[in-house]
Amino acid sequence: MKNQILFTIALFLFSSNSVLAQDPCDPVSNYGWTSQDIGSVAAIGSSCTDGVTFNVNGSGADIWDATDEFHFVYQQLTGDSEIIARVISMDNTDGWAKAGIMIRKSLQANSSLALLSMHPDPTGSGPRLSMQHRDLDGALMITSSNNYFDTAGSSFPIYIRLVRQGSLVSAYHSYTNGNWNLLISRSIDLNQDVFVGLAVTSHNDGVINSAYFDNVQLSDSSAAIPVTSVSLDVSSLALDIGQNAQLTATLQPSNATNQNLNWSSSNTSIATVNSSGLVTAVAEGNTTITVTTVDGGFTSATVVTVSDPGGSTPPGSSVWSETGSTASYSGDVAIGTATVPTGYRLAVEGHIRAREVRVDQDTWPDYVFKKGYDLPSLEAVQKHIEEHGHLPNIPSAKEVKVNGVELGEMDRLLLEKIEELTLYIMALKKENLKQQLEIESLKQE
């Protein structure tokens, strides 16, 4: 029996060592990275890599509120910078445990930061991805209003990306390391030099969460600036046979390093497009012109309708159909203009008059009054106004002049600010009442 027990123990140790031998085991410093715990963690974290896969082990109560506790594997980057990583897996030490990528101002526990991370099971519905941020040193962390991105079910492995441009940090995700989906952009107080890397917290202080990453990529202002999106100037185009039209593609950011584009037509017998976006109508019918960025594979498309002005129109045919007293048309409509901007179905060059306009909204700021809403401090709001000249999350006058105003979204934002103002007033009233009671107490002494 004793020999059997010893054999079992030896077999277990051999099996354990076999598993461990598969893990990356070189210090991250061998590859130019630094690793340390941030904050007062109850269990010391660690990390290692083989240059491809990173194993990051972290304890800590959380990356939340005004101070953080986690393990950080990082490099210091300068100016505009970017990090991409694929989160392969993580332990479920708590549903809200976090394994992700981070850009932070300093290594102090209360530093401003942006964190894009996976959680194993925050809502009881499986893994979720969220963007959380601390806009100023010492401020409370905030979870973006669209908290759980990809609510159809985030899953491992997943590619995540943070891009820093000045004070603006943008979060993206993808399952292919391409065709990036922009989640949110946020203005955060950062230094010229920032700390960028992989972050893991167990959300269960004293317990280690082991997470795995690969495809980790870093770049800063000294490196190439990646493309983040492309758009065409029109979403639809009507031409007669033999006519030409020039499509214009706009890249974001405008100073991206690789601005090369590929153009294609879904049906070259209807219309062709050359390497600079010039469309030539060939025959009657419909086709789709697509532009694709060489960097990142981002796409945008325009539907082209070609007509034959010399052809006969069959009796009763029309682009419009009529049912009872209702006329309908499945295409885009332009009034007083020849084009409809990408993403819109109706463009009017002029004024519109109506007794009432109804805008459907799926999101309304009742969340402001829910327990746990992270109300920005008045100090943070004041700093944002002093630096940017407008309220947080509200577009600037320059942005409105260029992009206009989305009525539904602007109504939501304005009501959000009104409800936040209500919370500030209620807090001030409570503080005033407390001070009044203290004054009355002093008078009675």
mmCIF file of N, CA and C in Angstrom, residues 8-25 212:
data_model
loop_
_atom_site.group_PDB
_atom_site.id
_atom_site.type_symbol
_atom_site.label_atom_id
_atom_site.label_comp_id
_atom_site.label_asym_id
_atom_site.label_seq_id
_atom_site.Cartn_x
_atom_site.Cartn_y
_atom_site.Cartn_z
ATOM 1 N N THR A 8 1.651 6.730 -6.747
ATOM 2 C CA THR A 8 0.592 7.670 -7.141
ATOM 3 C C THR A 8 1.069 9.106 -7.027
ATOM 4 N N ILE A 9 1.779 9.412 -5.910
ATOM 5 C CA ILE A 9 2.304 10.768 -5.717
ATOM 6 C C ILE A 9 3.311 11.107 -6.805
ATOM 7 N N ALA A 10 4.206 10.141 -7.114
ATOM 8 C CA ALA A 10 5.210 10.382 -8.147
ATOM 9 C C ALA A 10 4.564 10.599 -9.505
ATOM 10 N N LEU A 11 3.532 9.784 -9.789
ATOM 11 C CA LEU A 11 2.828 9.951 -11.057
ATOM 12 C C LEU A 11 2.172 11.309 -11.147
ATOM 13 N N PHE A 12 1.567 11.787 -10.015
ATOM 14 C CA PHE A 12 0.928 13.103 -9.978
ATOM 15 C C PHE A 12 1.942 14.205 -10.225
ATOM 16 N N LEU A 13 3.116 14.093 -9.539
ATOM 17 C CA LEU A 13 4.144 15.115 -9.712
ATOM 18 C C LEU A 13 4.662 15.117 -11.134
ATOM 19 N N PHE A 14 4.815 13.930 -11.727
ATOM 20 C CA PHE A 14 5.285 13.855 -13.105
ATOM 21 C C PHE A 14 4.280 14.488 -14.055
ATOM 22 N N SER A 15 2.988 14.210 -13.817
ATOM 23 C CA SER A 15 1.946 14.787 -14.666
ATOM 24 C C SER A 15 1.912 16.285 -14.516
ATOM 25 N N SER A 16 2.032 16.785 -13.271
ATOM 26 C CA SER A 16 2.014 18.231 -13.033
ATOM 27 C C SER A 16 3.174 18.894 -13.737
ATOM 28 N N ASN A 17 4.367 18.282 -13.628
ATOM 29 C CA ASN A 17 5.532 18.872 -14.271
ATOM 30 C C ASN A 17 5.401 18.853 -15.782
ATOM 31 N N SER A 18 4.727 17.824 -16.310
ATOM 32 C CA SER A 18 4.535 17.757 -17.750
ATOM 33 C C SER A 18 3.670 18.892 -18.230
ATOM 34 N N VAL A 19 2.627 19.233 -17.454
ATOM 35 C CA VAL A 19 1.761 20.346 -17.808
ATOM 36 C C VAL A 19 2.516 21.663 -17.718
ATOM 37 N N LEU A 20 3.262 21.808 -16.590
ATOM 38 C CA LEU A 20 3.998 23.054 -16.400
ATOM 39 C C LEU A 20 5.047 23.244 -17.480
ATOM 40 N N ALA A 21 5.594 22.124 -17.963
ATOM 41 C CA ALA A 21 6.642 22.239 -18.971
ATOM 42 C C ALA A 21 6.124 22.830 -20.268
ATOM 43 N N GLN A 22 4.807 22.736 -20.467
ATOM 44 C CA GLN A 22 4.234 23.297 -21.674
ATOM 45 C C GLN A 22 4.037 24.803 -21.564
ATOM 46 N N ASP A 23 4.057 25.350 -20.362
ATOM 47 C CA ASP A 23 3.818 26.767 -20.153
ATOM 48 C C ASP A 23 5.065 27.567 -20.523
ATOM 49 N N PRO A 24 4.897 28.819 -20.969
ATOM 50 C CA PRO A 24 6.071 29.680 -21.174
ATOM 51 C C PRO A 24 6.741 29.935 -19.836
ATOM 52 N N CYS A 25 8.079 29.877 -19.818
ATOM 53 C CA CYS A 25 8.728 29.927 -18.506
ATOM 54 C C CYS A 25 9.875 30.920 -18.427
ATOM 55 N N TYR A 212 -3.848 33.661 -19.845
ATOM 56 C CA TYR A 212 -2.931 33.463 -20.960
ATOM 57 C C TYR A 212 -3.271 34.415 -22.101
#
